[in-house]
Tab-separated table of N, CA and C in Angstrom:
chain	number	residue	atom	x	y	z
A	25	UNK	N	57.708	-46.770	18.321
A	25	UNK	CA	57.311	-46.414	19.662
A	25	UNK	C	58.516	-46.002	20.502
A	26	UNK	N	59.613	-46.828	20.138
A	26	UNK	CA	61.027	-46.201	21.175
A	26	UNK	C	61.850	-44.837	20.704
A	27	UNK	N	61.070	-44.169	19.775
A	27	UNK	CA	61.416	-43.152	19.046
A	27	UNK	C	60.832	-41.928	19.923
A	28	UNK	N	59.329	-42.119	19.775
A	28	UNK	CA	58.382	-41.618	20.788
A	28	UNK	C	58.586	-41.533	22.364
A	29	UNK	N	59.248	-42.355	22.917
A	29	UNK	CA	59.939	-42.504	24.200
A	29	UNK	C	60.844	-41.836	24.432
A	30	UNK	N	61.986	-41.767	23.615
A	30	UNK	CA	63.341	-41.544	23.517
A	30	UNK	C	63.136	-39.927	23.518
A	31	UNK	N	61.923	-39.365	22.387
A	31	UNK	CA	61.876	-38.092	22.320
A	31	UNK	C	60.619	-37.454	23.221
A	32	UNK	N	60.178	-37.962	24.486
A	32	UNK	CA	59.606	-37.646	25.372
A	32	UNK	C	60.888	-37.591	26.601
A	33	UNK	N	61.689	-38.615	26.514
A	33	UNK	CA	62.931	-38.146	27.774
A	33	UNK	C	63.929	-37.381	27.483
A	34	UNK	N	63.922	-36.663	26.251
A	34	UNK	CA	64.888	-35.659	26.001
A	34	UNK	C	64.110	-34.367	26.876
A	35	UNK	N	63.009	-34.273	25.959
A	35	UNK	CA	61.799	-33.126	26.762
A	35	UNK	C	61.458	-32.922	27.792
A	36	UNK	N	61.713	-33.672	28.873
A	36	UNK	CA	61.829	-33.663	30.180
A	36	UNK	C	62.988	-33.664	30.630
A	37	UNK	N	63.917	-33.172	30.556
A	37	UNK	CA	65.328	-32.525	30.910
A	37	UNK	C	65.383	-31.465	31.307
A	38	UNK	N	65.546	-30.953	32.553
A	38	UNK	CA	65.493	-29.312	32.796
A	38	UNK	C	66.586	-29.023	33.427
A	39	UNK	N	67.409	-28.238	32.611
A	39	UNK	CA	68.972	-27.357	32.714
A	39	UNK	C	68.741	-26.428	34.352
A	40	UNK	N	68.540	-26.352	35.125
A	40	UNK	CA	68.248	-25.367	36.432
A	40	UNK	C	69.702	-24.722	37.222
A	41	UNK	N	71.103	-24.940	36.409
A	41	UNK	CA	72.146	-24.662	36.734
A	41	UNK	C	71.779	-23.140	36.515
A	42	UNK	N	71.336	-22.267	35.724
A	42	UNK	CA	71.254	-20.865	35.695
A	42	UNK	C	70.075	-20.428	36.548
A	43	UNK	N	69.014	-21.137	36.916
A	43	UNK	CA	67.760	-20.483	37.685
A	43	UNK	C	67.967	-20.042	38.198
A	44	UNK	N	67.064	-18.543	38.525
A	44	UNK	CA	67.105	-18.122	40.219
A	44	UNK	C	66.409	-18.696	40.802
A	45	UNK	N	67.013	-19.278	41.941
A	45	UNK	CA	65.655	-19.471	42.909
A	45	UNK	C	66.047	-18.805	43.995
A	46	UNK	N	64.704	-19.200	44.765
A	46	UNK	CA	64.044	-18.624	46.404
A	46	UNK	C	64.016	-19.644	47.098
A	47	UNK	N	63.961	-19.574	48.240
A	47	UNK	CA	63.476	-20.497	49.311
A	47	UNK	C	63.247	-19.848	50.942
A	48	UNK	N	61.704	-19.933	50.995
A	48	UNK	CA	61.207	-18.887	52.647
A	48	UNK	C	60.749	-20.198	53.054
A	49	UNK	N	62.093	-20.265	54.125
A	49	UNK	CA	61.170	-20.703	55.465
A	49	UNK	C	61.743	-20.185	56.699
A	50	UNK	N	60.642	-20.316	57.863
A	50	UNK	CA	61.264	-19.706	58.573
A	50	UNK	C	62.237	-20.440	59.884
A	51	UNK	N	62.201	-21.487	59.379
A	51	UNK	CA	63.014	-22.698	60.152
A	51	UNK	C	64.596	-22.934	59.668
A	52	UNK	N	65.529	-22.127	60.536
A	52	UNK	CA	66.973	-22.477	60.046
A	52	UNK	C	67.507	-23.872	59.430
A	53	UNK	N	67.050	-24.427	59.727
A	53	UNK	CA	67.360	-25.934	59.629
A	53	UNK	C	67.027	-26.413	58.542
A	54	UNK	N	65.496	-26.161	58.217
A	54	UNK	CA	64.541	-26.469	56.950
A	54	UNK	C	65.375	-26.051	55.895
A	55	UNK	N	65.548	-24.767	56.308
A	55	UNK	CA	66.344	-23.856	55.031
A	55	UNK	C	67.301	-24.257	54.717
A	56	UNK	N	68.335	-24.860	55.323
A	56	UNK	CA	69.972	-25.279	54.869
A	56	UNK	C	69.238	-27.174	54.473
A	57	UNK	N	68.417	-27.671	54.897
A	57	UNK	CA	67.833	-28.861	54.398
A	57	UNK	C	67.396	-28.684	53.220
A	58	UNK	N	66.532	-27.896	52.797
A	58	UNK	CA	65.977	-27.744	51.525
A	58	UNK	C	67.093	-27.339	50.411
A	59	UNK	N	67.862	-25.931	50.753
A	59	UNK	CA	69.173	-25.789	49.940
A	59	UNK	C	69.937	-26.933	49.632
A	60	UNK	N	70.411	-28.093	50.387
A	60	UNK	CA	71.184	-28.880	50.868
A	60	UNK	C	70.362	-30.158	49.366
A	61	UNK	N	69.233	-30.093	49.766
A	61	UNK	CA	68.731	-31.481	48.841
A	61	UNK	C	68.454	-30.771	47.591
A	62	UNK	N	68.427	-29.152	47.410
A	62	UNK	CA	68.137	-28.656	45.672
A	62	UNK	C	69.431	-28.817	45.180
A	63	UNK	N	70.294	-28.589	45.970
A	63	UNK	CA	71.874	-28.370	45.227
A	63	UNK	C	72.361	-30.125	44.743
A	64	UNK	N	71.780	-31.057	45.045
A	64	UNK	CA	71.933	-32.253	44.827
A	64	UNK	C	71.134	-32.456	43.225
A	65	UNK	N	70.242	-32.058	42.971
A	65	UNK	CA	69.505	-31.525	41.669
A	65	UNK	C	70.290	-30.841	40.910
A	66	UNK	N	71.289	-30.107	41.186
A	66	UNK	CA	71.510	-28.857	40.217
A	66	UNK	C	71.290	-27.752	40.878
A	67	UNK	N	70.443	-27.634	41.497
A	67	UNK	CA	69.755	-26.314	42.035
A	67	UNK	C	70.055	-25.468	43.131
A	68	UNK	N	70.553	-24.037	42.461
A	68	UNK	CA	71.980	-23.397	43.512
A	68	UNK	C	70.840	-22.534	43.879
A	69	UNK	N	70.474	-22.294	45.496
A	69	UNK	CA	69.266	-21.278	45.954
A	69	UNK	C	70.497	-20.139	45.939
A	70	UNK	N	69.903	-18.407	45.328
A	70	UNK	CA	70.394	-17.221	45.215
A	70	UNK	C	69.984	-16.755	46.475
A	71	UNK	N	68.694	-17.017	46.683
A	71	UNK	CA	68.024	-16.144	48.019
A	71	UNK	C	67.160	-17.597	48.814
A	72	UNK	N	67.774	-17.213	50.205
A	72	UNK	CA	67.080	-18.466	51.490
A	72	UNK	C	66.714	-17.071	51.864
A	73	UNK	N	65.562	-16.656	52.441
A	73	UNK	CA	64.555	-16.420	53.399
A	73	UNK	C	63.983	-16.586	54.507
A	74	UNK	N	63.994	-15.936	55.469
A	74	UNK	CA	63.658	-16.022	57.324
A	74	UNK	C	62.307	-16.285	57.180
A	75	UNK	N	61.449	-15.289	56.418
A	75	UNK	CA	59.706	-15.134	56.831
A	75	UNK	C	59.859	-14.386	54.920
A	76	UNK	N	58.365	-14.468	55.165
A	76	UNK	CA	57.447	-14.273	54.319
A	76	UNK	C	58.062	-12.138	53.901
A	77	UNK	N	57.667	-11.650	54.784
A	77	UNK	CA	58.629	-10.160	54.477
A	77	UNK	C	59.344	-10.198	53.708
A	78	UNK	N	60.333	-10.935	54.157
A	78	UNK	CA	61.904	-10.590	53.744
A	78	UNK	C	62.132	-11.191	52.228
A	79	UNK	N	61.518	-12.081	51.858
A	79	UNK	CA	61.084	-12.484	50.657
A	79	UNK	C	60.306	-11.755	49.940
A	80	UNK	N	59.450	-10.380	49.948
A	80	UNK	CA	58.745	-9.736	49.500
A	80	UNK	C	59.639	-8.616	49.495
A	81	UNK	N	60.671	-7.930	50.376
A	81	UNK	CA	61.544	-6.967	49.919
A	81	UNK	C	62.387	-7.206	48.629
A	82	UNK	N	63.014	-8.692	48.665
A	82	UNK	CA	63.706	-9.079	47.434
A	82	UNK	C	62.710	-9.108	46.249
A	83	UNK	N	61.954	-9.696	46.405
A	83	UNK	CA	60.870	-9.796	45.059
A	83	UNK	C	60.300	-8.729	44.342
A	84	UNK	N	60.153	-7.552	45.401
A	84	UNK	CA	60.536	-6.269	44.722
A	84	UNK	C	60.907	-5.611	43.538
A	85	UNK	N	62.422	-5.834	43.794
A	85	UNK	CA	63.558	-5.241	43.567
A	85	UNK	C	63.909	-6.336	42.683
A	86	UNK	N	63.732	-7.388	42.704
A	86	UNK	CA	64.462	-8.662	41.545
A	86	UNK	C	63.451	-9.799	41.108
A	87	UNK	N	64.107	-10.432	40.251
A	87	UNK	CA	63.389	-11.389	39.664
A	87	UNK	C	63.412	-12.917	39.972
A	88	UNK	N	62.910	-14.161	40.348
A	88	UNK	CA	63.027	-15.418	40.378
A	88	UNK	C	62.735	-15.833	39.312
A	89	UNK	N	63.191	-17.420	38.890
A	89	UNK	CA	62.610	-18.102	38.129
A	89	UNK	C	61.834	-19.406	38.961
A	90	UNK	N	62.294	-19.560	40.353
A	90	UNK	CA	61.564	-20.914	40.776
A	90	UNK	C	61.775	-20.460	42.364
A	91	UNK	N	60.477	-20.712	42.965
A	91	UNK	CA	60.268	-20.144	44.627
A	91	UNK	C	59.681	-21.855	44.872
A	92	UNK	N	60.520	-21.885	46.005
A	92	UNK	CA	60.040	-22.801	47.131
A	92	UNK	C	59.502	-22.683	48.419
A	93	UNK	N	58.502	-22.496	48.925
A	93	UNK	CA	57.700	-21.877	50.054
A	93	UNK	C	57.094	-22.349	51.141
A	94	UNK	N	57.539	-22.732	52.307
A	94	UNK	CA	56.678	-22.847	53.227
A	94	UNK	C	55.498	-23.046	53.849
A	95	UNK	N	54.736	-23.435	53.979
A	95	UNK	CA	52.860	-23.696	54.150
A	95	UNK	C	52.625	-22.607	55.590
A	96	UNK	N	53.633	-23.347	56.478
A	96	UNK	CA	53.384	-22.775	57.652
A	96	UNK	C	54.169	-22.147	58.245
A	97	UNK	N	54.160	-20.363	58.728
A	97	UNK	CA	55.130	-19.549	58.750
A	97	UNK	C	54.608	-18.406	60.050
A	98	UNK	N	54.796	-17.921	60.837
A	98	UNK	CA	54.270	-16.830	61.909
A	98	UNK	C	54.291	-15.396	60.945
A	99	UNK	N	53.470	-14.794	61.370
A	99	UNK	CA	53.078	-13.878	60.656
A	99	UNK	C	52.473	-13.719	58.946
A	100	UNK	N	53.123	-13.551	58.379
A	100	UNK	CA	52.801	-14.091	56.974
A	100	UNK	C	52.661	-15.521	56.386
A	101	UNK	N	52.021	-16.620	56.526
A	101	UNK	CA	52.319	-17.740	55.820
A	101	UNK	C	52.377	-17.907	54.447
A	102	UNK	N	52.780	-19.431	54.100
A	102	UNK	CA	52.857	-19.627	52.786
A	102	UNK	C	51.878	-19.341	51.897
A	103	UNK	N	50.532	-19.445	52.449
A	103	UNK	CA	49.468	-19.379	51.005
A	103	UNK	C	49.156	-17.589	51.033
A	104	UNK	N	49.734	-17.399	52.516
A	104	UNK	CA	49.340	-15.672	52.003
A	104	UNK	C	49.976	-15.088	50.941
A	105	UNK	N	51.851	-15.652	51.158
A	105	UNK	CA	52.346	-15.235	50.250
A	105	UNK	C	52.733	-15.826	49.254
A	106	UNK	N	51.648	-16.529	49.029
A	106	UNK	CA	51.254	-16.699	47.441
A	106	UNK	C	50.141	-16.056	46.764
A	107	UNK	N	49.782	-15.705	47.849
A	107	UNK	CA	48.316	-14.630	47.188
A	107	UNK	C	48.993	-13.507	47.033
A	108	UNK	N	49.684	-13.042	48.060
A	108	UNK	CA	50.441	-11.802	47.575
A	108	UNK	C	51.015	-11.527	46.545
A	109	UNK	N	51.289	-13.020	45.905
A	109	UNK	CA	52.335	-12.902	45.036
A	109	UNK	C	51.660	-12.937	43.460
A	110	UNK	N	50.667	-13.626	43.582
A	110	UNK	CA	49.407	-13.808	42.648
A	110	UNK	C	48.919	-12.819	42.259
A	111	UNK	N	48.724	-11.720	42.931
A	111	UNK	CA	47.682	-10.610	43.269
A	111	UNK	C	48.565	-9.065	43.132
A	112	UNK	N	49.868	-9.279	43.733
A	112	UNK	CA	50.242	-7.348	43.788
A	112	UNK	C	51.837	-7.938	44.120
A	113	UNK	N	52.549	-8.758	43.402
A	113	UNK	CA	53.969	-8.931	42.868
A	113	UNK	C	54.017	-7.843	41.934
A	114	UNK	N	55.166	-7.431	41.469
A	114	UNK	CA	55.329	-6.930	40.269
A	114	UNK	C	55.251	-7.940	38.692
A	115	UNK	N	54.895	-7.759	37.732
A	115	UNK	CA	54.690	-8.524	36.836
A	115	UNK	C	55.183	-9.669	36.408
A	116	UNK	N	56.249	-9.572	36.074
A	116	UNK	CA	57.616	-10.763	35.774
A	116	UNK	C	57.163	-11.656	36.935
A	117	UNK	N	57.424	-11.172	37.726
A	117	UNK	CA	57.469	-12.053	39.300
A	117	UNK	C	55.743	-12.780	39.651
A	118	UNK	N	55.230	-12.135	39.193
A	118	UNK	CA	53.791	-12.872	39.373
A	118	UNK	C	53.643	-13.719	38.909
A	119	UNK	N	54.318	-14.403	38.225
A	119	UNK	CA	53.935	-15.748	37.473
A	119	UNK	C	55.041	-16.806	37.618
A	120	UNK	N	55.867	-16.562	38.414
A	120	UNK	CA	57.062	-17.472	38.855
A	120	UNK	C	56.403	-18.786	39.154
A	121	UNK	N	56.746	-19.929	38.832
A	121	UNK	CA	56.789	-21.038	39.810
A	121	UNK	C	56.362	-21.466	41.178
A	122	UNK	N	55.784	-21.897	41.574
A	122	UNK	CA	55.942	-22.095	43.250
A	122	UNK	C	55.714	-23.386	43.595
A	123	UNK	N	57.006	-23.697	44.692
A	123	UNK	CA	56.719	-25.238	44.941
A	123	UNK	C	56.510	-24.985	46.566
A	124	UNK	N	55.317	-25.275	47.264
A	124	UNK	CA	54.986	-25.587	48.231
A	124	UNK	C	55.432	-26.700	48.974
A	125	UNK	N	56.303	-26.075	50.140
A	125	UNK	CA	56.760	-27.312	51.041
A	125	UNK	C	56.309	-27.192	52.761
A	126	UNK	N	56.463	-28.429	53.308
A	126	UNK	CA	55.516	-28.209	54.697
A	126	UNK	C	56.665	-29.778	55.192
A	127	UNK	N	57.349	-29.013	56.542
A	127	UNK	CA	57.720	-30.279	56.724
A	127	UNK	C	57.372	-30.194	58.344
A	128	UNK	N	57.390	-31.414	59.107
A	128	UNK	CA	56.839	-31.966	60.813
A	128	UNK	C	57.764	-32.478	61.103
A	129	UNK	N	58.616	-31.843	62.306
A	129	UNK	CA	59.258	-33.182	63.219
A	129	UNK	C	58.754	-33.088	64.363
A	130	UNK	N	59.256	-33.917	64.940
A	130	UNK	CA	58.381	-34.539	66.626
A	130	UNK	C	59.501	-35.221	67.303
């Protein structure tokens, strides 16, 4: 059984020093917060994002391996542009990852 264990926590190891990632939000703060706690992971963001747009010009033109996204955004929000992205990304890019984030202060 500790064989079975041992070779279930190898398999859950994920190398993310080469990923591309994304990250749209449109909150300055959020954005250097979220960068700030992936890079503690491993995880170096290539592209931070203002809005939902500006993340769709890059996605374009290049490829991600892991997007982190926003819920709530002015103009474009997060689930739009995930439908967008679902629906009329270019191929590669349509099937990226997406981790949905939503944060509240008061």
């Amino acid at each position: 059984m500790a064989l079975i264990a041992e070779a279930l926590r190898d398999s859950a190891v994920f190398n993310f020093a080469g990923a591309v990632t994304m990250i749209v939000d449109d909150s300055p703060f959020s954005l250097a917060l979220t960068a700030n706690a992936l890079s503690g992971f491993g995880i170096r963001t290539r592209h931070a994002c203002h809005s939902a747009a500006e993340a769709i010009r890059i996605l374009n033109e290049r490829t991600v391996d892991l997007l982190f996204v926003d819920c709530e955004m002015p103009d474009m929000d997060g689930y739009d542009f995930v439908r967008w992205l679902r629906r009329d990304a270019p191929a590669p890019t349509r099937y990226v990852p997406v981790i949905m984030i939503l944060g509240h202060a008061s």
